[in-house]
Short mmCIF file of C-alpha atoms and ligand atoms in Angstrom, two decimals:
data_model
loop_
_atom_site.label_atom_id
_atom_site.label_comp_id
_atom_site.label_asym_id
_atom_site.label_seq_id
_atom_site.Cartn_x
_atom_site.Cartn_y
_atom_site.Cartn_z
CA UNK A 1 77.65 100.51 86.16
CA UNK A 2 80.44 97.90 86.19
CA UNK A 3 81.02 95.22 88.99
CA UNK A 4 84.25 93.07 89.21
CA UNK A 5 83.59 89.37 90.21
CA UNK A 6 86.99 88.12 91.47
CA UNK A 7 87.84 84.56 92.87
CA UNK A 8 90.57 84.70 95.16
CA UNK A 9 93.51 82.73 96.71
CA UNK A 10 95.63 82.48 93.23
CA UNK A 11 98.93 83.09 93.38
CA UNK A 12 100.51 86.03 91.13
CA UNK A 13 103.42 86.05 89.47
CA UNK A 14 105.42 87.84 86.42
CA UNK A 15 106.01 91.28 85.03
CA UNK A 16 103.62 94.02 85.71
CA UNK A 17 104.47 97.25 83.64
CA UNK A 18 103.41 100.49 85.21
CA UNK A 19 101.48 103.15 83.00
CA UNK A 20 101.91 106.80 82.94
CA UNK A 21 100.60 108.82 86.39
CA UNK A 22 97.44 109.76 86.19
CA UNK A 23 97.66 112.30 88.77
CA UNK A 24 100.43 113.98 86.36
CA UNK A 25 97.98 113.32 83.28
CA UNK A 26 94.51 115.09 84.79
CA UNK A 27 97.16 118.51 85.16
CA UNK A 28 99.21 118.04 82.44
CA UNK A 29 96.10 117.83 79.85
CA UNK A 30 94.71 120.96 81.05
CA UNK A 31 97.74 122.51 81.38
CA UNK A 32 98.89 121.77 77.55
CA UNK A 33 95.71 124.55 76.55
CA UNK A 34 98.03 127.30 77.63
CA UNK A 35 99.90 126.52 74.49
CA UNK A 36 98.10 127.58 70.99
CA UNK A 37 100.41 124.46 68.89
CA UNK A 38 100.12 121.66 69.36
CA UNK A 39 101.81 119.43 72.57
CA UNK A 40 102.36 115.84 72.79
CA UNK A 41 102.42 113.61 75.47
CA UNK A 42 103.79 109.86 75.85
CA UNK A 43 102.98 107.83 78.22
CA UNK A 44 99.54 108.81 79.01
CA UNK A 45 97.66 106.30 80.94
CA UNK A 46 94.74 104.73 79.14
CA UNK A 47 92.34 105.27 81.99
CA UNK A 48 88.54 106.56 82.15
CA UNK A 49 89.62 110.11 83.49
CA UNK A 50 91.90 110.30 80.58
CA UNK A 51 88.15 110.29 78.37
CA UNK A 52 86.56 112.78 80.71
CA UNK A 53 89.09 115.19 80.16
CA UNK A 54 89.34 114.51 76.20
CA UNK A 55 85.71 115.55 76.09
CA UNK A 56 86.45 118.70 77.99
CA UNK A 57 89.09 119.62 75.67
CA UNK A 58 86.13 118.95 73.07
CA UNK A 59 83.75 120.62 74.59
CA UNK A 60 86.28 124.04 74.13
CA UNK A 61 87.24 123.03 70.35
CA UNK A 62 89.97 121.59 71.23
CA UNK A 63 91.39 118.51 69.86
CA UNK A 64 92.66 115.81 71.77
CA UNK A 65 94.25 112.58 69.50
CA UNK A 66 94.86 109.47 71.12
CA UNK A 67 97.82 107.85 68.91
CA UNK A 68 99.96 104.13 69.11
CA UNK A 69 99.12 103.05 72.70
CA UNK A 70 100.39 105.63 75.00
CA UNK A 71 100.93 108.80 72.89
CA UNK A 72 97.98 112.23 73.23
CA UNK A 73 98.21 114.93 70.93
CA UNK A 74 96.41 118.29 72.60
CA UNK A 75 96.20 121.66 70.15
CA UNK A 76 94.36 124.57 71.35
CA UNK A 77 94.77 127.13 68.49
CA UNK A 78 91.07 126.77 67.93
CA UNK A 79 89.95 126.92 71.16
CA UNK A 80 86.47 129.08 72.65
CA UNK A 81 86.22 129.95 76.50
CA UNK A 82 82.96 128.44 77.19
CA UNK A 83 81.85 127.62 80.76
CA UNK A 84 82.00 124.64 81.54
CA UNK A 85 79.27 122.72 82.74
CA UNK A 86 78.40 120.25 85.54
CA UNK A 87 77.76 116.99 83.53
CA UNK A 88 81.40 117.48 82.22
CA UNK A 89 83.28 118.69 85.56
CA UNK A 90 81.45 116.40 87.98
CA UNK A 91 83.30 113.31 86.19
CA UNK A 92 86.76 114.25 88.00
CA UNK A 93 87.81 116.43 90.62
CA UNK A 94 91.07 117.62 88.38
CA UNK A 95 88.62 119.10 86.19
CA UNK A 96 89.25 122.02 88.15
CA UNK A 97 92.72 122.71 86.31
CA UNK A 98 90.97 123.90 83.95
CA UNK A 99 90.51 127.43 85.99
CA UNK A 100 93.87 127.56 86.72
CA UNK A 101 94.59 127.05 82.43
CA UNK A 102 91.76 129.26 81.29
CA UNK A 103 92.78 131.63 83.28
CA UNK A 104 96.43 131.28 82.13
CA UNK A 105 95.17 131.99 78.52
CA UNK A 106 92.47 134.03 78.56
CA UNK A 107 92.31 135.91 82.08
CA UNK A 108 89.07 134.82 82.12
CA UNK A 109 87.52 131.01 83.37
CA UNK A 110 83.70 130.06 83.83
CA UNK A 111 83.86 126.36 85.39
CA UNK A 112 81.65 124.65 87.47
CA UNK A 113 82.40 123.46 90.66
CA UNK A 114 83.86 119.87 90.36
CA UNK A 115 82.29 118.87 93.87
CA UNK A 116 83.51 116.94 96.91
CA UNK A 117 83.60 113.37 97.28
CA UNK A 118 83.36 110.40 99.87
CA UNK A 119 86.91 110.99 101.34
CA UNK A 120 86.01 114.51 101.68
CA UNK A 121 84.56 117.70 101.47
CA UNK A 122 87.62 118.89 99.52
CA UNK A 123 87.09 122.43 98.93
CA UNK A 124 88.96 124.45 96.73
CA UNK A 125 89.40 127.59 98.86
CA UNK A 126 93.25 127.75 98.84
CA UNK A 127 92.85 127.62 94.96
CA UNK A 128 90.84 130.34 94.96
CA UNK A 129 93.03 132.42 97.21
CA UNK A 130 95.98 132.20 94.57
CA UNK A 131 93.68 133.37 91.67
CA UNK A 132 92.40 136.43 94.01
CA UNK A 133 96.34 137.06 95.08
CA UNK A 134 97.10 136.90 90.96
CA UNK A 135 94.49 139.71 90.76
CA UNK A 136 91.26 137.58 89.75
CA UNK A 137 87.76 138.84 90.65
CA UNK A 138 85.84 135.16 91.59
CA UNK A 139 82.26 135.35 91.36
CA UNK A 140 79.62 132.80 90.91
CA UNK A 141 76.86 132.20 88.68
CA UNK A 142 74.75 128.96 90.63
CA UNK A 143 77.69 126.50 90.87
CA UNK A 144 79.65 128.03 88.19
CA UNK A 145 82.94 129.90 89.31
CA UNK A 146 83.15 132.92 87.43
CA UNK A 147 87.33 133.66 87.57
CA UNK A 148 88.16 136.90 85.54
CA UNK A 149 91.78 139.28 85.75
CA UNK A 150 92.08 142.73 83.67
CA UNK A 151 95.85 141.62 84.16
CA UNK A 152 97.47 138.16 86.26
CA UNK A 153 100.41 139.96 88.65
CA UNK A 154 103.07 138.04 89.95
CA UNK A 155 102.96 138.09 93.77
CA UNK A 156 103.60 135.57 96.80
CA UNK A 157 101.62 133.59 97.66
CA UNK A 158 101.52 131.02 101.15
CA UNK A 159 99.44 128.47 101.27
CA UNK A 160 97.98 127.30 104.32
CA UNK A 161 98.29 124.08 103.75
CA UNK A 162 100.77 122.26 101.31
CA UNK A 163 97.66 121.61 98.70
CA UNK A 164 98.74 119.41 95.47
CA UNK A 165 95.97 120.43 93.58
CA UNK A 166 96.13 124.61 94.45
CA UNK A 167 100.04 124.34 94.20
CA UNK A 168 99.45 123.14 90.51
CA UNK A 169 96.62 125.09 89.75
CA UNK A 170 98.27 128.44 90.58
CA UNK A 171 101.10 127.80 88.58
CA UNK A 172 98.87 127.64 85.44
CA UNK A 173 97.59 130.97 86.05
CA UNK A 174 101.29 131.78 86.71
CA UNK A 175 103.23 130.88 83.87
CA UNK A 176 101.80 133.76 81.55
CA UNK A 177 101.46 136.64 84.64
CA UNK A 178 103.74 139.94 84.46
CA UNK A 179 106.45 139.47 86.84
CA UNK A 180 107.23 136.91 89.15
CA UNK A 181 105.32 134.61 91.38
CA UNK A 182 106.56 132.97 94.26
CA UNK A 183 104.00 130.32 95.97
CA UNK A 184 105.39 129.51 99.81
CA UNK A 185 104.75 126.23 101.42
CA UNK A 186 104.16 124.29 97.81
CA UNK A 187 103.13 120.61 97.70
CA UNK A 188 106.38 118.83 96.67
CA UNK A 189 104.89 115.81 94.80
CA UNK A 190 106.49 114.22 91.78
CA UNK A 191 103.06 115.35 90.23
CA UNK A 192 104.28 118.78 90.52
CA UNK A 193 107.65 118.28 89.29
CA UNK A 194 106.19 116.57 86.36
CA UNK A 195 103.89 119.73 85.33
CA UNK A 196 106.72 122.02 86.07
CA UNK A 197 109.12 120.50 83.49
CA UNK A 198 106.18 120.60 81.11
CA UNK A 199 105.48 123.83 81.89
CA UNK A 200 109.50 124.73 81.10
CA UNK A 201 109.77 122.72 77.96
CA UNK A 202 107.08 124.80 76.69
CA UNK A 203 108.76 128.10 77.65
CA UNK A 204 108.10 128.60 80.84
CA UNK A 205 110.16 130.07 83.69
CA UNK A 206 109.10 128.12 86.83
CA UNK A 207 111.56 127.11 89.36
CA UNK A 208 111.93 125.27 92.62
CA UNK A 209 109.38 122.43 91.84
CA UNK A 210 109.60 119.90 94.32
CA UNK A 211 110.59 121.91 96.84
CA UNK A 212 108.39 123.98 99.45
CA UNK A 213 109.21 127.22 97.56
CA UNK A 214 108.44 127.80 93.77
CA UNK A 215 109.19 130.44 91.78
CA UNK A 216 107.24 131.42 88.16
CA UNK A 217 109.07 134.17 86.29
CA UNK A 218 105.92 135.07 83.92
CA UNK A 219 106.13 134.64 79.84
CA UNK A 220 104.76 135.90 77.18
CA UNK A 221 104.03 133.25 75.25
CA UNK A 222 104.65 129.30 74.94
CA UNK A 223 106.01 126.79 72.13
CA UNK A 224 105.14 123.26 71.38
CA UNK A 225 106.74 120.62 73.05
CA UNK A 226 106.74 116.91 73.84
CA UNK A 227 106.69 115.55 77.27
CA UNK A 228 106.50 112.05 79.02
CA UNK A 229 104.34 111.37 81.95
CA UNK A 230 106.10 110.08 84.75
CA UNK A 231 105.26 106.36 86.06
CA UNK A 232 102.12 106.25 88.49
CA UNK A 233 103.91 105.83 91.95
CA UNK A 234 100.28 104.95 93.32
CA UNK A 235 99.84 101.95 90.85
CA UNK A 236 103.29 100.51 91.28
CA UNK A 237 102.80 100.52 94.98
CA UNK A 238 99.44 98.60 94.75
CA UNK A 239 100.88 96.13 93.08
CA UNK A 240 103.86 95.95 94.75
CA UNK A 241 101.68 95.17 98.61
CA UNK A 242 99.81 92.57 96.36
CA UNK A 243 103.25 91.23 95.60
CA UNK A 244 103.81 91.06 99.33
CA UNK A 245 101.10 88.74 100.16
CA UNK A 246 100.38 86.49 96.69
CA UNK A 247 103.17 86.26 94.48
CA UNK A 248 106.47 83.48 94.94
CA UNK A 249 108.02 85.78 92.42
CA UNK A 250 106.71 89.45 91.20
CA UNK A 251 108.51 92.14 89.25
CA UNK A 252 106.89 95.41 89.13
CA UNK A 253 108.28 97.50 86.04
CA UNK A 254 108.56 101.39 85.25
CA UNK A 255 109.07 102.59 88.84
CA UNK A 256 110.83 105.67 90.08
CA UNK A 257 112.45 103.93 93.29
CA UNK A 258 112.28 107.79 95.20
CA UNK A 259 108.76 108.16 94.43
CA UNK A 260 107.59 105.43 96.68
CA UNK A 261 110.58 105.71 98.90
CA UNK A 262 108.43 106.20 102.20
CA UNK A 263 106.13 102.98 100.98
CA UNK A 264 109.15 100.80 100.92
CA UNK A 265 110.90 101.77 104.42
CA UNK A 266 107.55 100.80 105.72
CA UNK A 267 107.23 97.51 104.01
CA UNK A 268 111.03 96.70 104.90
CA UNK A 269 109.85 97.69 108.45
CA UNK A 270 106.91 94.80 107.79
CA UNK A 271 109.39 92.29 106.81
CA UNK A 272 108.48 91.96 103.45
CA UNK A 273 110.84 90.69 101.04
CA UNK A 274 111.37 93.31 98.83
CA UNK A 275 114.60 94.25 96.25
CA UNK A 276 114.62 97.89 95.00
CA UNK A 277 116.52 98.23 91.36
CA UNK A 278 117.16 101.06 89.16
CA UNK A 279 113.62 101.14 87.37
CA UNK A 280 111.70 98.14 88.76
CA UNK A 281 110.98 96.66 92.25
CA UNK A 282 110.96 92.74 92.97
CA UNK A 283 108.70 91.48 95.82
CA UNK A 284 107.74 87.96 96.96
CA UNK A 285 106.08 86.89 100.04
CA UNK A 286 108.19 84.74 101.34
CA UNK A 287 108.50 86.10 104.72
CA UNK A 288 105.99 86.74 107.78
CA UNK A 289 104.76 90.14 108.11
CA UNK A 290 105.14 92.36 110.89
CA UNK A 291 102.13 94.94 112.08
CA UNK A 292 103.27 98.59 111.42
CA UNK A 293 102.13 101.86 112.22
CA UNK A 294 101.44 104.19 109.32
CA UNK A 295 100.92 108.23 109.74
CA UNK A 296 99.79 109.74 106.52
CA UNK A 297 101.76 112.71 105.42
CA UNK A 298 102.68 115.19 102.60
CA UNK A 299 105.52 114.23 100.08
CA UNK A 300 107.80 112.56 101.09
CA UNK A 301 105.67 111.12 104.03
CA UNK A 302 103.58 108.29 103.52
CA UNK A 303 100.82 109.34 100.99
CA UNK A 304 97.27 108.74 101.59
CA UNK A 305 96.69 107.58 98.31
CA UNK A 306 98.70 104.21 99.79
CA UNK A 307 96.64 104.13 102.91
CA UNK A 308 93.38 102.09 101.88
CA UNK A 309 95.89 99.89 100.00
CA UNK A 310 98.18 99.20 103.04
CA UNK A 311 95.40 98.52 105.54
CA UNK A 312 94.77 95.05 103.33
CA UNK A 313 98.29 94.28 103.69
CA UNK A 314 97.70 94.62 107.25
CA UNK A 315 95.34 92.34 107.41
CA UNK A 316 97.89 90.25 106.89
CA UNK A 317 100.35 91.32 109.45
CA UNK A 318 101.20 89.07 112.59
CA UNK A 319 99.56 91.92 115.28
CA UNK A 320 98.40 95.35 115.73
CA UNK A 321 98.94 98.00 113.32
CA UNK A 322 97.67 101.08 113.02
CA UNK A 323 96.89 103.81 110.56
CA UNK A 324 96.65 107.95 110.99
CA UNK A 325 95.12 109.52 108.33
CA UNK A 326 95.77 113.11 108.63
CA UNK A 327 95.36 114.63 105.55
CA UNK A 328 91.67 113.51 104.28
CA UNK A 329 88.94 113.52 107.21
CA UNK A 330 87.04 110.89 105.96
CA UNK A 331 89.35 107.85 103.91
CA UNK A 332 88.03 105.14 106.13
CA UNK A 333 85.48 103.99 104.21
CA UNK A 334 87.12 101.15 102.50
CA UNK A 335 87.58 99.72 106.29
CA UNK A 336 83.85 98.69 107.22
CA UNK A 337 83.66 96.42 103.66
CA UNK A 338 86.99 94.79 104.99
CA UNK A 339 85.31 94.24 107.81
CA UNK A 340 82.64 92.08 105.58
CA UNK A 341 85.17 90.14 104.21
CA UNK A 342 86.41 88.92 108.05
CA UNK A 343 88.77 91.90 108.92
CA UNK A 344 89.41 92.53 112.30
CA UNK A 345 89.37 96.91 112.32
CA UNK A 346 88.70 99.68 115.14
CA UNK A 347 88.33 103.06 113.99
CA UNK A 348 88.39 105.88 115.57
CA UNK A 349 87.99 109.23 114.06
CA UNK A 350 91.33 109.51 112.06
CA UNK A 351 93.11 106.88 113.19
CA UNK A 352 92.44 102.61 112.84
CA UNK A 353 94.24 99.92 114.86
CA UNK A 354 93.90 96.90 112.14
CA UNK A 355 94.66 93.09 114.07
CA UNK A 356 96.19 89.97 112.08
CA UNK A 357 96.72 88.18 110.82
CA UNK A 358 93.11 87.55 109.48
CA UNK A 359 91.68 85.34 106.77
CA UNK A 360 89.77 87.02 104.79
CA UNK A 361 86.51 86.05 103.04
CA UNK A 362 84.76 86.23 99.87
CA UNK A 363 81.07 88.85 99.96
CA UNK A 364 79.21 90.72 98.20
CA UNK A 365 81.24 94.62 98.86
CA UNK A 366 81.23 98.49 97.96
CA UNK A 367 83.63 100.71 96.08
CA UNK A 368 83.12 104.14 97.54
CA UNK A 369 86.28 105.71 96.21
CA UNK A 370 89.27 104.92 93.92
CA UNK A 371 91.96 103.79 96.35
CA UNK A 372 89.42 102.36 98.10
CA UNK A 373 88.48 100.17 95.42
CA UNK A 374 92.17 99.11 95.16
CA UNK A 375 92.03 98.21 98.29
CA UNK A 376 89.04 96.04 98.13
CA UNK A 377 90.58 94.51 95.05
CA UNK A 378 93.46 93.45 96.85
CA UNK A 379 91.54 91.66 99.86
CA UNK A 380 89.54 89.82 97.19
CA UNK A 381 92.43 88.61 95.63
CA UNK A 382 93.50 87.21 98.44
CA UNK A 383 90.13 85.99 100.05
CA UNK A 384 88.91 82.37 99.77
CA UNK A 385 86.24 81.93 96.91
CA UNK A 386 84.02 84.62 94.49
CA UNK A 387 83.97 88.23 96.08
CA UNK A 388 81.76 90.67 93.84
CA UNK A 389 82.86 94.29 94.32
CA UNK A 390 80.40 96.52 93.24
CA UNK A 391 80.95 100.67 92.10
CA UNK A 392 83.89 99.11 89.80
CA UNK A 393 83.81 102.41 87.90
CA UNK A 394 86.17 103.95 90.11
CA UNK A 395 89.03 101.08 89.81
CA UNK A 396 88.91 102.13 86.03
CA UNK A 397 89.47 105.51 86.60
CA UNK A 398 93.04 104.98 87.79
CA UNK A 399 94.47 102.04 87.19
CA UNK A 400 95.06 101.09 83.50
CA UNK A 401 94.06 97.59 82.03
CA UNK A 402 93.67 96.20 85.59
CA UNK A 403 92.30 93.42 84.38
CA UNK A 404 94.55 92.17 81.62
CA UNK A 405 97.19 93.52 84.14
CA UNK A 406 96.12 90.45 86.76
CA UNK A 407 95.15 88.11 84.42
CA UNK A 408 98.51 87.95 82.88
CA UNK A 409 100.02 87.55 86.76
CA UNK A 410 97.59 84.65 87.26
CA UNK A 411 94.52 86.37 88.98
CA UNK A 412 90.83 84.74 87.78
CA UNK A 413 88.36 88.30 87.59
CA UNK A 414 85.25 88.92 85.44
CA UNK A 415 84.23 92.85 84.61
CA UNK A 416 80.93 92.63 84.19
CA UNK A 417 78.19 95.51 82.85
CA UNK A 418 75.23 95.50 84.95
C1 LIG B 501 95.53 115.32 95.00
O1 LIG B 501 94.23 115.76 95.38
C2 LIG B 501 95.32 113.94 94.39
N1 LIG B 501 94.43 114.05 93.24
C3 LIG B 501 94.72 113.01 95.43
O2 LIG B 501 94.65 111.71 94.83
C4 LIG B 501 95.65 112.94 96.63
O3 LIG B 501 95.05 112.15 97.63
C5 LIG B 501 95.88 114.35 97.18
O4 LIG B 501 96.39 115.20 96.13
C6 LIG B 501 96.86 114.37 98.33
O5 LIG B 501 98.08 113.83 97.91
C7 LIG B 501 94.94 114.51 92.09
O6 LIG B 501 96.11 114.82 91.98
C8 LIG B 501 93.98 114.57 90.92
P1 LIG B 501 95.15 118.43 98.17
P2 LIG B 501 94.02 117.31 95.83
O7 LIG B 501 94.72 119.72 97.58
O8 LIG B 501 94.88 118.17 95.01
C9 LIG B 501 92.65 120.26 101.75
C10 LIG B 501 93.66 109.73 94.08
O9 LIG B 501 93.15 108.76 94.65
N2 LIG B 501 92.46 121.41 100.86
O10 LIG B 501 96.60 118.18 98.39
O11 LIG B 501 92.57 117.56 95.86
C11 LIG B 501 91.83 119.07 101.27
O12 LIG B 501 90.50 119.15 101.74
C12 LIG B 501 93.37 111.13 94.59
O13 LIG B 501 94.41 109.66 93.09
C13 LIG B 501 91.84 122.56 101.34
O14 LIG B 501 91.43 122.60 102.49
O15 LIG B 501 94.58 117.23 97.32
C14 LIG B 501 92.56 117.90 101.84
O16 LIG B 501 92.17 117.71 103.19
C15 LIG B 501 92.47 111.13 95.81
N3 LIG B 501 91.67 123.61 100.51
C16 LIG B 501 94.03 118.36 101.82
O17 LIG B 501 93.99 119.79 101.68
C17 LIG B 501 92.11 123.60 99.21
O18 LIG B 501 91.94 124.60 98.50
C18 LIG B 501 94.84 117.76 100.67
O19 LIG B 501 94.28 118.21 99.50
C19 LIG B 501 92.73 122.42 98.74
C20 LIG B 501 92.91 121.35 99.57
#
């Protein structure tokens, strides 16, 4: 286990370049097996999940080549339909692409379930539906899903709720059905429109990503290709709210301004100082902050992945704001160890009503998820003296070189192996 020992109140300031999305790279990795040559990707993030889902790839004879700094190679002519087991799915949640790409190739996937996690139960029932609708007999074998089609038709299929990962995960099994699929009320994250234009630039016929209605026109087969991963819209807006409180003079680099359109209005709204260019975003913190209120939402609302990030900026923030977190019943967590470090937080079921502006102090504090360990991150690096953040794991599995990252801006941090 890793622990991050960080001591606060240093300013930040510099270039921070983004890295590749890793919420693109955990599909687009699976996705690539549909294809018997080889794929290659740029821009791949160099985070831990990127290593879980290499040995995954492994695991089914694949090969998965790390190249330069950024580049994957993925080739799949070789590859055996195994089930796959616990110890490998339980390291990521996205390791459940793989049902939606094994049963893309072979009509047949054996994976176990990849398990909820502290911000929720997550299940992966509206996954399942699409598989079923596709003509897939599910059965299960302990915790392994047994997923298995004589033939994948094309059919519609609504989702009840806009899910990223089920929209995604159907159009794997998609992309290779006979006739066309049409998948109602899609998630419309830049995620999706990433793995789409994969999916086309190996062959595919899939249209209408990033809207709430896509359409997959199924293929027979699929070519090589080379794709880029878009920026990670998460990452640049982390740094971008640590920008807002720390830095005389930040510039955060490889940014898609309309991916974190909704986090900016809010920030404007805050009175940050904030200048939005073609590719980067400059940010100082020059100016007082104003308390917001913050409703989590599907693309293009305000996406929870920003939440446990924002509610340290509003720490900050001269009043009340508040946060609604309607898409994850339990993504609070993060609040109670800000509330160690001298926070001043209500919660109450989904929503929290967050008072500033507080200083915040150094302690001992727990990672119990990935944004929330951004979050924490971010209060220690603005808290008076050492703060030890504990669970560090989960920083690592999304955000790439975050220590050389803050280093180079000025920020004093230690990972440490315990
Ligand atoms: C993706 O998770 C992201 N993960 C999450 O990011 C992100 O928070 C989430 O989308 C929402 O934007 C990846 O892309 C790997 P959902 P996913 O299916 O696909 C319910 C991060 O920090 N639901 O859109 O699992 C579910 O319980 C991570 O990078 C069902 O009920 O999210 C949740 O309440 C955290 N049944 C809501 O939908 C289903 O079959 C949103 O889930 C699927 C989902």
């Amino acid at each position: 286990m890793k622990i991050l020992k960080i001591q606060g109140g240093n300013k930040l300031n510099g270039k921070v370049r983004i890295g590749g999305a890793k919420n693109s790279a955990v599909a687009l990795i699976p996705a690539a097996i549909l294809c018997d040559e080889v794929v290659k990707f740029s821009n791949v993030p160099d985070i831990s999940d990127m290593d879980a889902l290499s040995d995954i790839i492994k695991y089914l004879n694949g090969s998965y080549k790390r190249k330069e700094d950024d580049m994957v190679y993925i080739a799949s002519s070789q590859m055996q339909n195994k089930e796959i087991p616990e110890k490998l799915t339980s390291r990521l949640r996205a390791s459940y692409y793989f049902m939606g790409a094994l049963l893309g190739k072979f009509k047949k996937a054996e994976v176990c379930m990849p398990g909820g996690c502290t911000i929720g139960s997550r299940p992966i029932d509206l996954h399942l539906k699409g598989f079923e609708k596709l003509g897939a007999k599910i059965s299960y074998r302990g915790d392994t899903l047994v997923i298995q089609a004589d033939e994948l038709i094309g059919t519609n299929i609504y989702l009840d709720f806009a899910s990223v990962g089920a929209t995604i995960n159907i159009m794997l099994a998609a992309v290779k059905a006979k006739g066309m699929t049409i998948i109602e009320n899609a998630a419309k994250e830049p995620e999706i429109v990433n793995v789409a234009n994969f999916l086309n630039l190996m062959g595919a016929k899939v249209y209408g990503a990033g809207t709430n209605i896509i359409r997959i026109n199924g293929v027979d087969e699929l070519k090589s290709c080379y794709c880029e991963v878009i920026p990670d819209r998460i990452e640049a807006a982390t740094y971008i709210m640590i920008g807002a409180v720390l830095s005389d003079d930040l510039t955060v680099e490889n940014v898609i301004p309309e991916h974190i359109h909704a986090l900016v209005q809010k920030l404007i709204e805050m009175g940050v100082d904030i200048q939005v260019d073609e590719d980067k975003v400059h940010v100082t913190n020059k100016n007082k902050l104003k308390p917001i209120n913050v409703r989590t939402l599907v693309y293009p609302g305000f996406p929870t992945d920003m939440q446990q990030i924002i509610a340290t900026l509003m720490t900050q923030a001269e009043g009340q704001s508040t946060i609604e977190e309607t898409i994850f019943e339990n993504r609070f967590l993060n609040l109670y160890e800000l509330i160690k470090m001298g926070a001043k937080i209500k919660i109450d079921g989904r929503k929290a009503y967050i008072d500033g502006k507080t200083k915040l102090y150094a302690n001992n504090i727990t990672a119990s998820d990935l944004r929330a360990a951004a979050g924490l991150l971010f209060a220690a690096l603005i808290a008076e003296g050492e703060t030890v953040i504990n669970n560090t794991d989960y920083i690592l599995r999304g955000y790439e070189k975050v220590v050389e990252k803050l280093e180079k801006l000025g920020a004093k941090l230690q990972l440490i192996e315990i």
